[in-house]
Coordinates of C-alpha atoms in Angstrom, one line a residue:
Chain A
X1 CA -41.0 5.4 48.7
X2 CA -40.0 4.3 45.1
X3 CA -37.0 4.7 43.4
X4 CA -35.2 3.5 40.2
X5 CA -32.2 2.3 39.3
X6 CA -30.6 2.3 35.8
X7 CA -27.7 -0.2 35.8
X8 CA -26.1 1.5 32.5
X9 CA -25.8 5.5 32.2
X10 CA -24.0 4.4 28.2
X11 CA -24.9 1.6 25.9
X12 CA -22.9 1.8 22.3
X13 CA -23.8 -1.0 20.0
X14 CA -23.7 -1.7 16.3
X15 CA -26.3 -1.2 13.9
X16 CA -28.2 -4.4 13.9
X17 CA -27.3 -5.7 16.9
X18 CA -29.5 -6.8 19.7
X19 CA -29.6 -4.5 23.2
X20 CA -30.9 -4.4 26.6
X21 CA -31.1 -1.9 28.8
X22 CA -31.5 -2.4 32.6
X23 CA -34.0 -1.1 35.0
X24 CA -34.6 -2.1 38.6
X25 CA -37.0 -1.1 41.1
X26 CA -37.7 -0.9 44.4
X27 CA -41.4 -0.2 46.1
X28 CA -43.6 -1.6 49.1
X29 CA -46.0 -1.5 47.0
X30 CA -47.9 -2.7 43.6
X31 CA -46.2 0.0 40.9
X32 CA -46.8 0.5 37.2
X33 CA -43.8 0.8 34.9
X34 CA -42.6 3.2 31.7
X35 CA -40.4 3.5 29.4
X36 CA -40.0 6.5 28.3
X37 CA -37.7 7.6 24.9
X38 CA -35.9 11.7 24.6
X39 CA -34.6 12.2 20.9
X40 CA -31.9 14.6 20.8
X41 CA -33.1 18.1 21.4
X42 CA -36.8 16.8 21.8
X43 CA -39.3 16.1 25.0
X44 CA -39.8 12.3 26.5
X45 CA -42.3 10.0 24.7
X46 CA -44.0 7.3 26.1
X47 CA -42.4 4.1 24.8
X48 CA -44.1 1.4 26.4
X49 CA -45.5 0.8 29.5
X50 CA -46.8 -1.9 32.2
X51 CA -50.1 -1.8 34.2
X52 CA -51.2 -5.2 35.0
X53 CA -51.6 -8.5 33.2
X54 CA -49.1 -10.0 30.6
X55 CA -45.6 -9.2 32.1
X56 CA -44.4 -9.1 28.4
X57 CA -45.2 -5.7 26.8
X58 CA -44.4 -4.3 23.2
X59 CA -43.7 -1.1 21.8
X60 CA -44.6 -0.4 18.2
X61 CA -41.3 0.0 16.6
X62 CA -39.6 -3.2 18.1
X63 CA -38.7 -2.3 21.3
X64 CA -40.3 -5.0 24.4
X65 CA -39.8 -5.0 28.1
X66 CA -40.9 -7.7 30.4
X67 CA -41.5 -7.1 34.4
X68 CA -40.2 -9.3 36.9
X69 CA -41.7 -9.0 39.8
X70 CA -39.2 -11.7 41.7
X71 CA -36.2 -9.7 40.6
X72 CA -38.0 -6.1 40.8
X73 CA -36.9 -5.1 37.0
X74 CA -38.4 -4.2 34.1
X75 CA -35.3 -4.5 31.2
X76 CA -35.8 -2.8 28.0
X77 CA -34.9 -4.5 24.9
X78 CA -34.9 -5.1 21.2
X79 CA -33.3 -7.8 18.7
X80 CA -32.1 -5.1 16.3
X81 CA -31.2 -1.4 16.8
X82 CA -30.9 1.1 14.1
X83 CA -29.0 4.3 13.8
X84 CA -32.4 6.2 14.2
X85 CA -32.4 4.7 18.0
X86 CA -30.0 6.8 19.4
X87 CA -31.5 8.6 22.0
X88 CA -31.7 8.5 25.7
X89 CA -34.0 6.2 27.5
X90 CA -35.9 6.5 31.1
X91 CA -37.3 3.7 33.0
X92 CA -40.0 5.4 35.5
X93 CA -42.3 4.4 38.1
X94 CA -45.8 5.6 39.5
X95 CA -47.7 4.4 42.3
X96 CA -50.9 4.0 41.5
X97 CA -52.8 6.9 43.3
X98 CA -56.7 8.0 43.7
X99 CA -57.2 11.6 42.4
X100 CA -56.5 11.3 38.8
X101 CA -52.8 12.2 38.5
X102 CA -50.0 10.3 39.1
X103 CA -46.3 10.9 40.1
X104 CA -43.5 9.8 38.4
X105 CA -40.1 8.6 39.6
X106 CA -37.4 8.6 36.8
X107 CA -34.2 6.7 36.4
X108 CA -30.9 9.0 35.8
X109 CA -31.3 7.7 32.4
X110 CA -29.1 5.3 30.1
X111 CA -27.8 6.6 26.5
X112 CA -27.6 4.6 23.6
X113 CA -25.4 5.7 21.0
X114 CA -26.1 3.4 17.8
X115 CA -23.2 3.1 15.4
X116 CA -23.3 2.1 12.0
Chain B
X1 CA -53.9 19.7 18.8
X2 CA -50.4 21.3 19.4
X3 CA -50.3 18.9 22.7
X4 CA -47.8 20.3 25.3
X5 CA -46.0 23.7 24.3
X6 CA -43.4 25.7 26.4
X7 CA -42.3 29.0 25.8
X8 CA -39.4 30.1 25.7
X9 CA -37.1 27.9 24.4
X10 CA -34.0 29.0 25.5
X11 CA -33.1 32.1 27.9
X12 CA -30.0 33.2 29.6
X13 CA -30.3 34.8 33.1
X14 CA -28.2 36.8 35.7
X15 CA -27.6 35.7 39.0
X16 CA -30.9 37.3 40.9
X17 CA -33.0 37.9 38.1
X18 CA -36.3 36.6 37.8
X19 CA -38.1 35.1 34.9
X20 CA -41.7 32.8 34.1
X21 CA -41.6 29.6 31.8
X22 CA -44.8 29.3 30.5
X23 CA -46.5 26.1 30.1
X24 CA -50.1 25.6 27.7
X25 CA -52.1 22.3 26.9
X26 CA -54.8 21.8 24.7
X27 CA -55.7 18.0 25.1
X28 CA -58.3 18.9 28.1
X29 CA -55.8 17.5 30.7
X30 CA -56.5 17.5 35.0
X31 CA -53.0 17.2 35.8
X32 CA -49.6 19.3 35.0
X33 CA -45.9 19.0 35.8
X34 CA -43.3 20.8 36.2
X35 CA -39.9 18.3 36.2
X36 CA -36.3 19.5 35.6
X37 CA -33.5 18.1 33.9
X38 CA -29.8 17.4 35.1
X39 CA -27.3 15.2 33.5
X40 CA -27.4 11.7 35.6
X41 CA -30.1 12.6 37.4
X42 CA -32.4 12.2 34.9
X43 CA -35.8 14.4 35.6
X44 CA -36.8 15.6 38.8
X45 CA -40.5 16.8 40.1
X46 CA -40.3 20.1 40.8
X47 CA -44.0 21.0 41.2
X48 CA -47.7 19.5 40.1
X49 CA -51.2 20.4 40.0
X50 CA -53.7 17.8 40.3
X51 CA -56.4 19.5 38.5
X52 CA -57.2 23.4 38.1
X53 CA -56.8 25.6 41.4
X54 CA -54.6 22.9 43.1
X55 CA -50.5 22.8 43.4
X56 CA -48.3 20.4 45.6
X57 CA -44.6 20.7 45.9
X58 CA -42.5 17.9 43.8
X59 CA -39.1 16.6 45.1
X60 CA -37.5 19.8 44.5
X61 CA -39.5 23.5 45.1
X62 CA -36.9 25.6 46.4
X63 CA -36.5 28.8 44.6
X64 CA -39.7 28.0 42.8
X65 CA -43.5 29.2 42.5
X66 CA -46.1 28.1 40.3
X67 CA -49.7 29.1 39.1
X68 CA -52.3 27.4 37.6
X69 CA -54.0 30.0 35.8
X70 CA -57.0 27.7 34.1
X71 CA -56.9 24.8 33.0
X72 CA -54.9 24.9 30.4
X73 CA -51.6 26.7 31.4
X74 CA -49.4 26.0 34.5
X75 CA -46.6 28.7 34.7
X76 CA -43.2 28.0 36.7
X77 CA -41.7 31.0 38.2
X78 CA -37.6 31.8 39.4
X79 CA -37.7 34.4 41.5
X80 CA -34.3 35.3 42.1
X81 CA -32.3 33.0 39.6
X82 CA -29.4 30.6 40.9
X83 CA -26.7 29.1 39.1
X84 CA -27.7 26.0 40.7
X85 CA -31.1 26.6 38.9
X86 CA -29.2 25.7 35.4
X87 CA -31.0 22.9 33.8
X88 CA -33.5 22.0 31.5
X89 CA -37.0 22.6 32.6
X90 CA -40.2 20.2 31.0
X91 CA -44.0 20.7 31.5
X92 CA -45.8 18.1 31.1
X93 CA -49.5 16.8 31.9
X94 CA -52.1 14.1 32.1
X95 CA -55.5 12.9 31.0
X96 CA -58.2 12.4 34.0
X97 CA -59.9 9.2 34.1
X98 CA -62.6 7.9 33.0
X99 CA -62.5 9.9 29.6
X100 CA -60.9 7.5 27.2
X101 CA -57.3 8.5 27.9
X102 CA -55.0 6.8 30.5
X103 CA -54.5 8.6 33.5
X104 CA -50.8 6.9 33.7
X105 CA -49.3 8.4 30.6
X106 CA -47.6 11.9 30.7
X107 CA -47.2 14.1 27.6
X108 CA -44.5 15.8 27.8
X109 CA -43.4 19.6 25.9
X110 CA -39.9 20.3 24.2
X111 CA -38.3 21.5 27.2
X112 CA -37.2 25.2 28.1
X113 CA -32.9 25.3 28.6
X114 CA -31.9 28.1 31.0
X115 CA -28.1 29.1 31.7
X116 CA -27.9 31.4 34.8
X117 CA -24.4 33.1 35.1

């Protein structure tokens, strides 16, 4: 079976300021990765996510994540936060599965709080 | 395309009483969720359904039912309403393959918050 860990339930940081949060893994078996982002009083949005190939992968507004497979973690991070950050991020994982669905496993979650 | 809506938003319940979130997509997605929401334990599979006329217990059924009434709607049921059953409850669903879409990425709704007393 899969689960996650989240290493940080709370990340505050400064405006500007580089951040990583921490995600690690454990699975038998070949898994793909998510991020995924919840805005205060919203749903979850995909963020970024790996499949296969290039272990580095890029979100569109700054965010990257690389997968290491050695260390079974897939860190989220960025070089510069802004206030409009602020939100709660969940690493996931999903097996992947014949059928055409798959299941998800979340993280408890890690909240950055961005101050100015 | 309204993607992923829930209904209601909020509710308050008694202890024992029963009540239906309802759940609608309109992307043409297989597969639908049910997951709910505790703090630190971030979200939780509660029930899913592969593709229409199909349902499969999550990681946490008890004191749940669901229906998949076509395609596009997948309803979550509380029978008889807990406090434990406090939480934050999000529908979500995913494309099948082979249409264009990735079958790996779940869209998710706003997310119904229910307070039983």
């Amino acid at each position: 079976a899969q689960s996650v860990t989240q290493l940080d339930s709370q990340v505050p940081v400064f405006e500007e300021a580089p951040v990583e949060l921490r995600c690690n893994y454990s699975s038998s078996v070949s898994v793909y990765l998510f991020w995924y982002v919840q805005y205060p009083n919203q749903g979850l949005q995909l963020l970024l996510k790996y499949l296969s190939g290039s272990t580095l992968v890029e979100s569109i507004n700054g965010f990257e994540a690389e997968f290491n497979k050695s260390q079974t973690s897939f860190h989220l991070r960025k070089p510069s936060v802004h206030i409009s950050d602020t939100a709660e991020y969940f690493c996931a994982v999903s097996r992947p599965v014949s059928g055409g669905y798959n299941k998800l496993i979340f993280g408890a979650g890690t909240r950055l709080a961005v101050h100015p | 395309n309204a993607g992923v809506t829930q209904t209601p938003k909020f509710q308050v319940l008694k202890t024992g009483q029963s009540m239906t979130l309802q759940c609608a997509q309109d992307m043409n997605h297989n597969s639908m969720y049910w997951y709910r929401q505790d703090p630190g334990m971030g979200l939780r599979l509660i029930y899913y359904s592969a593709s229409e006329g199909t349902t499969d217990k999550g990681e946490v059924p008890n004191g749940y039912n669901v229906s998949r009434l076509n395609k596009r709607e997948f309803s979550l049921r509380l029978e008889s309403a807990a406090p434990s059953q406090t939480s934050v409850y999000f529908c979500a669903s995913s494309p099948p393959p082979g249409t264009g879409g990735s079958t790996d990425t779940q869209y998710f709704g706003p997310g119904t918050r229910l307070t039983v007393l």
